[in-house]
C-alpha atoms as an extended CHARMM CRD file, in Angstrom:
* protein
*
       236  EXT
         1         1  MET       CA             14.7660000000      -15.0000000000       11.4120000000  PROA      1               0.0000000000
         2         2  VAL       CA             13.9550000000      -12.5040000000        8.6780000000  PROA      2               0.0000000000
         3         3  THR       CA             16.3520000000       -9.5470000000        8.5110000000  PROA      3               0.0000000000
         4         4  SER       CA             16.7910000000       -6.3750000000        6.4960000000  PROA      4               0.0000000000
         5         5  VAL       CA             19.3420000000       -8.2680000000        4.3980000000  PROA      5               0.0000000000
         6         6  ASP       CA             16.5950000000      -10.5880000000        3.1770000000  PROA      6               0.0000000000
         7         7  VAL       CA             14.4890000000       -7.6600000000        2.0290000000  PROA      7               0.0000000000
         8         8  ARG       CA             17.4680000000       -6.0160000000        0.3570000000  PROA      8               0.0000000000
         9         9  ARG       CA             18.2050000000       -9.2230000000       -1.5460000000  PROA      9               0.0000000000
        10        10  ALA       CA             14.5810000000       -9.5110000000       -2.6220000000  PROA      10              0.0000000000
        11        11  LEU       CA             14.6450000000       -5.9590000000       -3.9520000000  PROA      11              0.0000000000
        12        12  ALA       CA             18.0300000000       -6.4400000000       -5.6440000000  PROA      12              0.0000000000
        13        13  SER       CA             16.6490000000       -9.4530000000       -7.5020000000  PROA      13              0.0000000000
        14        14  LEU       CA             14.0350000000       -7.1660000000       -9.0690000000  PROA      14              0.0000000000
        15        15  ALA       CA             16.4500000000       -4.3860000000      -10.0350000000  PROA      15              0.0000000000
        16        16  ASP       CA             16.2200000000       -2.9480000000      -13.5370000000  PROA      16              0.0000000000
        17        17  PRO       CA             18.9920000000       -0.5590000000      -14.6490000000  PROA      17              0.0000000000
        18        18  ARG       CA             16.7730000000        1.1900000000      -17.1950000000  PROA      18              0.0000000000
        19        19  ARG       CA             14.0710000000        1.7940000000      -14.6180000000  PROA      19              0.0000000000
        20        20  ALA       CA             16.7550000000        2.9870000000      -12.1830000000  PROA      20              0.0000000000
        21        21  GLU       CA             17.8820000000        5.6120000000      -14.6830000000  PROA      21              0.0000000000
        22        22  ALA       CA             14.2970000000        6.8040000000      -15.1980000000  PROA      22              0.0000000000
        23        23  SER       CA             13.6650000000        6.9100000000      -11.4390000000  PROA      23              0.0000000000
        24        24  SER       CA             16.8400000000        8.9060000000      -10.8770000000  PROA      24              0.0000000000
        25        25  ARG       CA             15.6300000000       11.5220000000      -13.3270000000  PROA      25              0.0000000000
        26        26  PHE       CA             12.0480000000       11.5520000000      -12.0300000000  PROA      26              0.0000000000
        27        27  LEU       CA             13.1270000000       11.9410000000       -8.4040000000  PROA      27              0.0000000000
        28        28  GLN       CA             15.9240000000       14.3770000000       -9.2760000000  PROA      28              0.0000000000
        29        29  MET       CA             18.7810000000       12.3740000000       -7.8070000000  PROA      29              0.0000000000
        30        30  ALA       CA             21.4270000000       14.0130000000      -10.0030000000  PROA      30              0.0000000000
        31        31  ALA       CA             23.7120000000       16.7750000000       -8.7350000000  PROA      31              0.0000000000
        32        32  GLY       CA             21.6970000000       19.9010000000       -8.0020000000  PROA      32              0.0000000000
        33        33  GLY       CA             18.3770000000       18.0580000000       -7.7340000000  PROA      33              0.0000000000
        34        34  TYR       CA             16.2900000000       17.8410000000       -4.5840000000  PROA      34              0.0000000000
        35        35  GLY       CA             17.1300000000       14.1150000000       -4.4010000000  PROA      35              0.0000000000
        36        36  GLU       CA             20.8600000000       14.6360000000       -4.9130000000  PROA      36              0.0000000000
        37        37  GLY       CA             22.9750000000       11.8490000000       -3.4290000000  PROA      37              0.0000000000
        38        38  ASP       CA             20.2250000000        9.2370000000       -3.5000000000  PROA      38              0.0000000000
        39        39  ARG       CA             20.5380000000        6.0010000000       -5.4630000000  PROA      39              0.0000000000
        40        40  ALA       CA             17.8780000000        3.9930000000       -7.2620000000  PROA      40              0.0000000000
        41        41  ILE       CA             18.1740000000        0.3770000000       -8.4000000000  PROA      41              0.0000000000
        42        42  GLY       CA             15.0050000000        0.3130000000      -10.5030000000  PROA      42              0.0000000000
        43        43  VAL       CA             12.2820000000       -1.5830000000       -8.6570000000  PROA      43              0.0000000000
        44        44  SER       CA              8.7230000000       -0.4920000000       -9.4270000000  PROA      44              0.0000000000
        45        45  VAL       CA              6.3980000000        0.6360000000       -6.6580000000  PROA      45              0.0000000000
        46        46  PRO       CA              3.9970000000       -2.3060000000       -7.1840000000  PROA      46              0.0000000000
        47        47  GLU       CA              6.9410000000       -4.7000000000       -6.8570000000  PROA      47              0.0000000000
        48        48  GLN       CA              8.0800000000       -2.9290000000       -3.6910000000  PROA      48              0.0000000000
        49        49  ARG       CA              4.5840000000       -3.2790000000       -2.2470000000  PROA      49              0.0000000000
        50        50  LYS       CA              4.6760000000       -6.9960000000       -2.9790000000  PROA      50              0.0000000000
        51        51  VAL       CA              8.0000000000       -7.3320000000       -1.1790000000  PROA      51              0.0000000000
        52        52  ALA       CA              6.5930000000       -5.3750000000        1.7580000000  PROA      52              0.0000000000
        53        53  ALA       CA              3.5290000000       -7.6340000000        1.8350000000  PROA      53              0.0000000000
        54        54  ARG       CA              5.7830000000      -10.6920000000        1.9330000000  PROA      54              0.0000000000
        55        55  TYR       CA              8.0030000000       -9.5660000000        4.7970000000  PROA      55              0.0000000000
        56        56  TRP       CA              6.1430000000       -7.0630000000        7.0000000000  PROA      56              0.0000000000
        57        57  ARG       CA              4.8360000000       -9.5390000000        9.5710000000  PROA      57              0.0000000000
        58        58  ASP       CA              8.1850000000      -11.2090000000       10.1890000000  PROA      58              0.0000000000
        59        59  LEU       CA             10.5310000000       -8.2330000000        9.9470000000  PROA      59              0.0000000000
        60        60  ALA       CA             11.1550000000       -6.7900000000       13.4130000000  PROA      60              0.0000000000
        61        61  LEU       CA             10.8990000000       -3.0340000000       13.9160000000  PROA      61              0.0000000000
        62        62  ALA       CA             14.6610000000       -2.7870000000       14.5290000000  PROA      62              0.0000000000
        63        63  GLU       CA             15.3470000000       -4.5420000000       11.2160000000  PROA      63              0.0000000000
        64        64  THR       CA             12.8170000000       -2.3360000000        9.4310000000  PROA      64              0.0000000000
        65        65  THR       CA             14.6420000000        0.6870000000       10.8230000000  PROA      65              0.0000000000
        66        66  ARG       CA             17.9130000000       -0.6650000000        9.4300000000  PROA      66              0.0000000000
        67        67  LEU       CA             16.2350000000       -0.9820000000        6.0460000000  PROA      67              0.0000000000
        68        68  LEU       CA             14.9900000000        2.6020000000        6.3310000000  PROA      68              0.0000000000
        69        69  SER       CA             18.5460000000        3.8290000000        6.8700000000  PROA      69              0.0000000000
        70        70  GLY       CA             19.8460000000        2.1180000000        3.7300000000  PROA      70              0.0000000000
        71        71  ASP       CA             21.4420000000        4.0120000000        0.8630000000  PROA      71              0.0000000000
        72        72  VAL       CA             19.0300000000        2.7210000000       -1.8020000000  PROA      72              0.0000000000
        73        73  HSD       CA             15.8150000000        4.6360000000       -2.4030000000  PROA      73              0.0000000000
        74        74  GLU       CA             13.6940000000        1.5420000000       -2.9520000000  PROA      74              0.0000000000
        75        75  GLU       CA             14.9110000000        0.0600000000        0.3390000000  PROA      75              0.0000000000
        76        76  ARG       CA             13.6940000000        3.1110000000        2.2340000000  PROA      76              0.0000000000
        77        77  LEU       CA             10.3500000000        3.2300000000        0.4360000000  PROA      77              0.0000000000
        78        78  THR       CA              9.7910000000       -0.4820000000        1.0480000000  PROA      78              0.0000000000
        79        79  ALA       CA             10.6680000000        0.0400000000        4.7230000000  PROA      79              0.0000000000
        80        80  LEU       CA              7.9930000000        2.7300000000        4.9080000000  PROA      80              0.0000000000
        81        81  PHE       CA              5.4370000000        0.4550000000        3.2440000000  PROA      81              0.0000000000
        82        82  ILE       CA              6.2600000000       -2.1120000000        5.9260000000  PROA      82              0.0000000000
        83        83  LEU       CA              5.9410000000        0.4620000000        8.7080000000  PROA      83              0.0000000000
        84        84  VAL       CA              2.5430000000        1.5830000000        7.3990000000  PROA      84              0.0000000000
        85        85  ARG       CA              1.3290000000       -2.0250000000        7.4460000000  PROA      85              0.0000000000
        86        86  LYS       CA              2.6700000000       -2.5590000000       10.9460000000  PROA      86              0.0000000000
        87        87  PHE       CA              1.1110000000        0.6790000000       12.1300000000  PROA      87              0.0000000000
        88        88  SER       CA             -2.3160000000       -0.1370000000       10.7010000000  PROA      88              0.0000000000
        89        89  THR       CA             -2.4680000000       -3.4490000000       12.5830000000  PROA      89              0.0000000000
        90        90  GLY       CA             -0.4330000000       -2.6360000000       15.7000000000  PROA      90              0.0000000000
        91        91  ASP       CA             -1.6180000000       -2.0040000000       19.2220000000  PROA      91              0.0000000000
        92        92  GLU       CA             -1.1460000000        1.3440000000       20.9670000000  PROA      92              0.0000000000
        93        93  ARG       CA              2.4070000000        0.5660000000       22.0820000000  PROA      93              0.0000000000
        94        94  GLU       CA              3.4930000000       -0.6530000000       18.6460000000  PROA      94              0.0000000000
        95        95  ARG       CA              1.9150000000        2.3020000000       16.8750000000  PROA      95              0.0000000000
        96        96  GLY       CA              3.6940000000        4.6920000000       19.2320000000  PROA      96              0.0000000000
        97        97  GLN       CA              7.0250000000        3.0010000000       18.5650000000  PROA      97              0.0000000000
        98        98  ILE       CA              6.4950000000        3.2630000000       14.8160000000  PROA      98              0.0000000000
        99        99  PHE       CA              5.5670000000        6.9400000000       15.0910000000  PROA      99              0.0000000000
       100       100  ASP       CA              8.7250000000        7.5770000000       17.1280000000  PROA      100             0.0000000000
       101       101  THR       CA             10.7890000000        5.6410000000       14.5880000000  PROA      101             0.0000000000
       102       102  VAL       CA              9.5250000000        7.7640000000       11.7270000000  PROA      102             0.0000000000
       103       103  LEU       CA             10.2170000000       11.0400000000       13.5500000000  PROA      103             0.0000000000
       104       104  ALA       CA             13.6940000000        9.8740000000       14.5370000000  PROA      104             0.0000000000
       105       105  ASN       CA             14.5190000000        9.0430000000       10.9180000000  PROA      105             0.0000000000
       106       106  THR       CA             13.1340000000       11.9270000000        8.8830000000  PROA      106             0.0000000000
       107       107  ARG       CA             16.6100000000       12.4940000000        7.4170000000  PROA      107             0.0000000000
       108       108  HSD       CA             16.0930000000        9.1780000000        5.6000000000  PROA      108             0.0000000000
       109       109  ILE       CA             12.5860000000       10.1380000000        4.4280000000  PROA      109             0.0000000000
       110       110  ASN       CA             14.2310000000       12.3980000000        1.9180000000  PROA      110             0.0000000000
       111       111  ASN       CA             12.0590000000       12.5940000000       -1.1610000000  PROA      111             0.0000000000
       112       112  TRP       CA              8.4270000000       13.4650000000       -1.8260000000  PROA      112             0.0000000000
       113       113  ASP       CA              7.3320000000        9.8690000000       -2.4950000000  PROA      113             0.0000000000
       114       114  LEU       CA              8.8090000000        8.7410000000        0.8270000000  PROA      114             0.0000000000
       115       115  VAL       CA              7.0230000000       11.5380000000        2.6810000000  PROA      115             0.0000000000
       116       116  ASP       CA              3.7130000000       11.0120000000        0.9140000000  PROA      116             0.0000000000
       117       117  SER       CA              3.7910000000        7.2560000000        1.5360000000  PROA      117             0.0000000000
       118       118  SER       CA              4.2110000000        7.6530000000        5.2930000000  PROA      118             0.0000000000
       119       119  ALA       CA              3.1960000000       11.0050000000        6.7920000000  PROA      119             0.0000000000
       120       120  PRO       CA             -0.5490000000       10.7070000000        6.0420000000  PROA      120             0.0000000000
       121       121  TYR       CA             -0.6340000000        7.0880000000        7.2280000000  PROA      121             0.0000000000
       122       122  ILE       CA              1.5570000000        7.1540000000       10.3500000000  PROA      122             0.0000000000
       123       123  VAL       CA              2.3130000000       10.6710000000       11.5720000000  PROA      123             0.0000000000
       124       124  GLY       CA             -1.1420000000       12.1240000000       11.0120000000  PROA      124             0.0000000000
       125       125  PRO       CA             -3.1940000000        9.1860000000       12.3210000000  PROA      125             0.0000000000
       126       126  TRP       CA             -1.1090000000        8.9710000000       15.5110000000  PROA      126             0.0000000000
       127       127  LEU       CA             -1.6790000000       12.6640000000       16.2280000000  PROA      127             0.0000000000
       128       128  ILE       CA             -5.4210000000       12.8260000000       15.5780000000  PROA      128             0.0000000000
       129       129  ASP       CA             -6.3050000000       12.6340000000       19.2780000000  PROA      129             0.0000000000
       130       130  ARG       CA             -2.9520000000       13.8340000000       20.6570000000  PROA      130             0.0000000000
       131       131  ASP       CA             -0.8340000000       16.9370000000       21.0910000000  PROA      131             0.0000000000
       132       132  ARG       CA              0.1150000000       18.0930000000       17.6040000000  PROA      132             0.0000000000
       133       133  SER       CA              2.8370000000       20.5700000000       18.5360000000  PROA      133             0.0000000000
       134       134  VAL       CA              5.4360000000       18.3280000000       16.8960000000  PROA      134             0.0000000000
       135       135  LEU       CA              3.9960000000       19.5070000000       13.5740000000  PROA      135             0.0000000000
       136       136  ASP       CA              4.9470000000       23.0830000000       14.4460000000  PROA      136             0.0000000000
       137       137  ARG       CA              8.4910000000       21.8830000000       15.0850000000  PROA      137             0.0000000000
       138       138  LEU       CA              8.6100000000       20.0510000000       11.7710000000  PROA      138             0.0000000000
       139       139  ALA       CA              7.1470000000       23.0400000000        9.9250000000  PROA      139             0.0000000000
       140       140  GLY       CA              9.9400000000       25.1950000000       11.3500000000  PROA      140             0.0000000000
       141       141  SER       CA             12.7010000000       22.8080000000       10.2920000000  PROA      141             0.0000000000
       142       142  SER       CA             15.4100000000       23.7640000000        7.8120000000  PROA      142             0.0000000000
       143       143  LEU       CA             14.9040000000       20.3450000000        6.2020000000  PROA      143             0.0000000000
       144       144  VAL       CA             12.4120000000       20.5450000000        3.3490000000  PROA      144             0.0000000000
       145       145  TRP       CA             11.2270000000       17.0030000000        3.9770000000  PROA      145             0.0000000000
       146       146  ASP       CA             10.3350000000       17.7880000000        7.5900000000  PROA      146             0.0000000000
       147       147  ARG       CA              8.1890000000       20.6590000000        6.3740000000  PROA      147             0.0000000000
       148       148  ARG       CA              6.4690000000       18.4760000000        3.7950000000  PROA      148             0.0000000000
       149       149  ILE       CA              5.8810000000       15.8030000000        6.4710000000  PROA      149             0.0000000000
       150       150  ALA       CA              4.1670000000       18.4300000000        8.6360000000  PROA      150             0.0000000000
       151       151  ILE       CA              1.6320000000       19.5190000000        6.0300000000  PROA      151             0.0000000000
       152       152  MET       CA              1.1020000000       16.0450000000        4.5530000000  PROA      152             0.0000000000
       153       153  ALA       CA              0.3520000000       14.6360000000        8.0100000000  PROA      153             0.0000000000
       154       154  THR       CA             -2.7280000000       16.8620000000        8.1120000000  PROA      154             0.0000000000
       155       155  PHE       CA             -4.3110000000       14.7170000000        5.3840000000  PROA      155             0.0000000000
       156       156  ALA       CA             -5.3270000000       12.3270000000        8.1750000000  PROA      156             0.0000000000
       157       157  PHE       CA             -7.0860000000       15.1830000000        9.9740000000  PROA      157             0.0000000000
       158       158  ILE       CA             -8.8040000000       16.3460000000        6.7870000000  PROA      158             0.0000000000
       159       159  LYS       CA            -10.2530000000       12.8730000000        6.2840000000  PROA      159             0.0000000000
       160       160  VAL       CA            -12.1210000000       13.1820000000        9.5950000000  PROA      160             0.0000000000
       161       161  GLY       CA            -13.3290000000       16.7230000000        8.8580000000  PROA      161             0.0000000000
       162       162  ASP       CA            -10.7050000000       18.5660000000       10.9350000000  PROA      162             0.0000000000
       163       163  PHE       CA             -9.1350000000       21.3840000000        8.9090000000  PROA      163             0.0000000000
       164       164  GLU       CA             -7.6190000000       23.5170000000       11.6730000000  PROA      164             0.0000000000
       165       165  TRP       CA             -4.0470000000       22.3110000000       11.3330000000  PROA      165             0.0000000000
       166       166  THR       CA             -4.0900000000       22.3430000000        7.5440000000  PROA      166             0.0000000000
       167       167  PHE       CA             -4.9750000000       26.0290000000        7.7040000000  PROA      167             0.0000000000
       168       168  ARG       CA             -2.5530000000       26.6890000000       10.5650000000  PROA      168             0.0000000000
       169       169  LEU       CA              0.3850000000       25.1100000000        8.7270000000  PROA      169             0.0000000000
       170       170  GLY       CA             -0.8250000000       26.4920000000        5.4150000000  PROA      170             0.0000000000
       171       171  ASP       CA             -0.3760000000       29.9720000000        6.8630000000  PROA      171             0.0000000000
       172       172  ARG       CA              2.9890000000       29.1160000000        8.3210000000  PROA      172             0.0000000000
       173       173  LEU       CA              4.2630000000       27.6100000000        5.0590000000  PROA      173             0.0000000000
       174       174  LEU       CA              2.5060000000       30.0840000000        2.7640000000  PROA      174             0.0000000000
       175       175  HSD       CA              5.7910000000       31.5350000000        1.5390000000  PROA      175             0.0000000000
       176       176  ASP       CA              7.9670000000       28.4670000000        1.8890000000  PROA      176             0.0000000000
       177       177  PRO       CA             10.9410000000       28.7070000000       -0.4710000000  PROA      177             0.0000000000
       178       178  HSD       CA             10.6740000000       25.1280000000       -1.7580000000  PROA      178             0.0000000000
       179       179  ASP       CA              8.3580000000       24.1760000000       -4.5960000000  PROA      179             0.0000000000
       180       180  LEU       CA              7.6360000000       20.7510000000       -3.1070000000  PROA      180             0.0000000000
       181       181  VAL       CA              6.2830000000       22.3100000000        0.0880000000  PROA      181             0.0000000000
       182       182  ARG       CA              4.2370000000       24.8420000000       -1.8780000000  PROA      182             0.0000000000
       183       183  LYS       CA              2.6830000000       22.0430000000       -3.9260000000  PROA      183             0.0000000000
       184       184  ALA       CA              1.9280000000       20.0070000000       -0.8070000000  PROA      184             0.0000000000
       185       185  VAL       CA              0.1620000000       22.9470000000        0.8600000000  PROA      185             0.0000000000
       186       186  GLY       CA             -1.9200000000       23.5230000000       -2.2650000000  PROA      186             0.0000000000
       187       187  TRP       CA             -2.7370000000       19.8240000000       -2.4480000000  PROA      187             0.0000000000
       188       188  MET       CA             -3.9610000000       19.7260000000        1.1580000000  PROA      188             0.0000000000
       189       189  LEU       CA             -6.0630000000       22.8530000000        0.6140000000  PROA      189             0.0000000000
       190       190  ARG       CA             -7.5990000000       21.1240000000       -2.4040000000  PROA      190             0.0000000000
       191       191  GLU       CA             -8.4180000000       18.1180000000       -0.2160000000  PROA      191             0.0000000000
       192       192  VAL       CA            -10.1560000000       20.4330000000        2.2430000000  PROA      192             0.0000000000
       193       193  GLY       CA            -12.1630000000       21.8720000000       -0.6370000000  PROA      193             0.0000000000
       194       194  ASN       CA            -13.1540000000       18.4100000000       -1.7970000000  PROA      194             0.0000000000
       195       195  ARG       CA            -14.9400000000       18.0580000000        1.5470000000  PROA      195             0.0000000000
       196       196  ASP       CA            -15.8890000000       21.6440000000        2.3800000000  PROA      196             0.0000000000
       197       197  ARG       CA            -15.5630000000       24.0800000000       -0.4790000000  PROA      197             0.0000000000
       198       198  ALA       CA            -16.7130000000       27.0390000000        1.6140000000  PROA      198             0.0000000000
       199       199  ALA       CA            -14.0040000000       26.4080000000        4.2250000000  PROA      199             0.0000000000
       200       200  GLU       CA            -11.2880000000       26.3160000000        1.5730000000  PROA      200             0.0000000000
       201       201  GLU       CA            -12.5390000000       29.4770000000       -0.1300000000  PROA      201             0.0000000000
       202       202  GLU       CA            -12.7120000000       31.2820000000        3.1910000000  PROA      202             0.0000000000
       203       203  PHE       CA             -9.0310000000       30.4570000000        3.7110000000  PROA      203             0.0000000000
       204       204  LEU       CA             -8.1340000000       31.4920000000        0.1660000000  PROA      204             0.0000000000
       205       205  ALA       CA            -10.0460000000       34.7720000000        0.2870000000  PROA      205             0.0000000000
       206       206  ARG       CA             -7.3710000000       36.6460000000        2.2610000000  PROA      206             0.0000000000
       207       207  ARG       CA             -4.3920000000       34.7650000000        0.8520000000  PROA      207             0.0000000000
       208       208  TYR       CA             -4.8150000000       33.7870000000       -2.7870000000  PROA      208             0.0000000000
       209       209  GLN       CA             -3.3390000000       37.0250000000       -4.1210000000  PROA      209             0.0000000000
       210       210  VAL       CA             -0.0960000000       36.5980000000       -2.1730000000  PROA      210             0.0000000000
       211       211  MET       CA              0.3920000000       32.8310000000       -2.1790000000  PROA      211             0.0000000000
       212       212  PRO       CA              2.8150000000       31.2770000000       -4.6820000000  PROA      212             0.0000000000
       213       213  ARG       CA              1.1940000000       30.5780000000       -8.0350000000  PROA      213             0.0000000000
       214       214  VAL       CA              1.8870000000       26.8480000000       -7.9220000000  PROA      214             0.0000000000
       215       215  MET       CA              0.2390000000       26.5910000000       -4.4990000000  PROA      215             0.0000000000
       216       216  LEU       CA             -2.8420000000       28.3880000000       -5.7590000000  PROA      216             0.0000000000
       217       217  ARG       CA             -3.0510000000       26.2410000000       -8.8870000000  PROA      217             0.0000000000
       218       218  TYR       CA             -2.9570000000       23.0770000000       -6.8150000000  PROA      218             0.0000000000
       219       219  ALA       CA             -5.5380000000       24.4660000000       -4.3720000000  PROA      219             0.0000000000
       220       220  ILE       CA             -8.1010000000       25.3730000000       -7.0490000000  PROA      220             0.0000000000
       221       221  GLU       CA             -7.4470000000       22.4870000000       -9.4280000000  PROA      221             0.0000000000
       222       222  LYS       CA            -10.9260000000       20.9900000000       -8.8890000000  PROA      222             0.0000000000
       223       223  PHE       CA            -12.7880000000       24.3100000000       -9.1480000000  PROA      223             0.0000000000
       224       224  GLU       CA            -14.9940000000       25.0490000000      -12.1410000000  PROA      224             0.0000000000
       225       225  PRO       CA            -13.0370000000       26.6210000000      -15.0510000000  PROA      225             0.0000000000
       226       226  ARG       CA            -14.7190000000       30.0050000000      -14.5880000000  PROA      226             0.0000000000
       227       227  ARG       CA            -13.9200000000       30.0640000000      -10.8650000000  PROA      227             0.0000000000
       228       228  ARG       CA            -10.3060000000       29.0520000000      -11.5110000000  PROA      228             0.0000000000
       229       229  ARG       CA             -9.9310000000       31.9080000000      -13.9740000000  PROA      229             0.0000000000
       230       230  GLU       CA            -11.2920000000       34.3420000000      -11.4090000000  PROA      230             0.0000000000
       231       231  TYR       CA             -8.7200000000       33.2700000000       -8.8360000000  PROA      231             0.0000000000
       232       232  LEU       CA             -5.8490000000       33.2880000000      -11.3140000000  PROA      232             0.0000000000
       233       233  SER       CA             -6.7710000000       36.7340000000      -12.5980000000  PROA      233             0.0000000000
       234       234  GLY       CA             -7.2510000000       38.1550000000       -9.0950000000  PROA      234             0.0000000000
       235       235  ALA       CA            -10.9020000000       38.8900000000       -9.7720000000  PROA      235             0.0000000000
       236       236  VAL       CA            -12.4600000000       36.9930000000       -6.8750000000  PROA      236             0.0000000000
């Protein structure tokens, strides 16, 4: 039987100390960084995806959850890649179990790459035709990663032309204190604009002058240069 130990060994065999050092810097794992306390072993994302592809069918959900609770960043990201694969092929019961597993383990989904690799592909898709109030709870959490999960989950809704919850959470998180939440809100607003520019600009019209600059820059990144300048100068 395949276990989380097998996946950990596979990842350890691919470890690269130099890459680990670069990853630690990039994901701010040093003291004072948003990823403080995490540990990287230096396995590239493509290699992690290959490991996930090798083991996802045979690794039970309980073992995947053990992998997700590991102390190595690449173990948790690989676990999420496995969960996304399981979710995309699972039946209703399996998908519900995976959704519940993710929500029960958000403390382990503790960096932006972990959030962005799971929330739009598990949390959002599960909630498309269901009660979404859990996103309000996540958006009100003191944990920055819960708040990023909430807004990133709306990417699944955006893809089917449903912008309501992106705007709802965008308002709620408009003055979030953390840069990574501000960027995520701006990113999701940009994705709305990629599909319906008028809807995004209607949202921005009453908010762009008070939203954090980084959020606005992300939101208008795909606008024409002249239009970007108008927003940034407050001349809209």
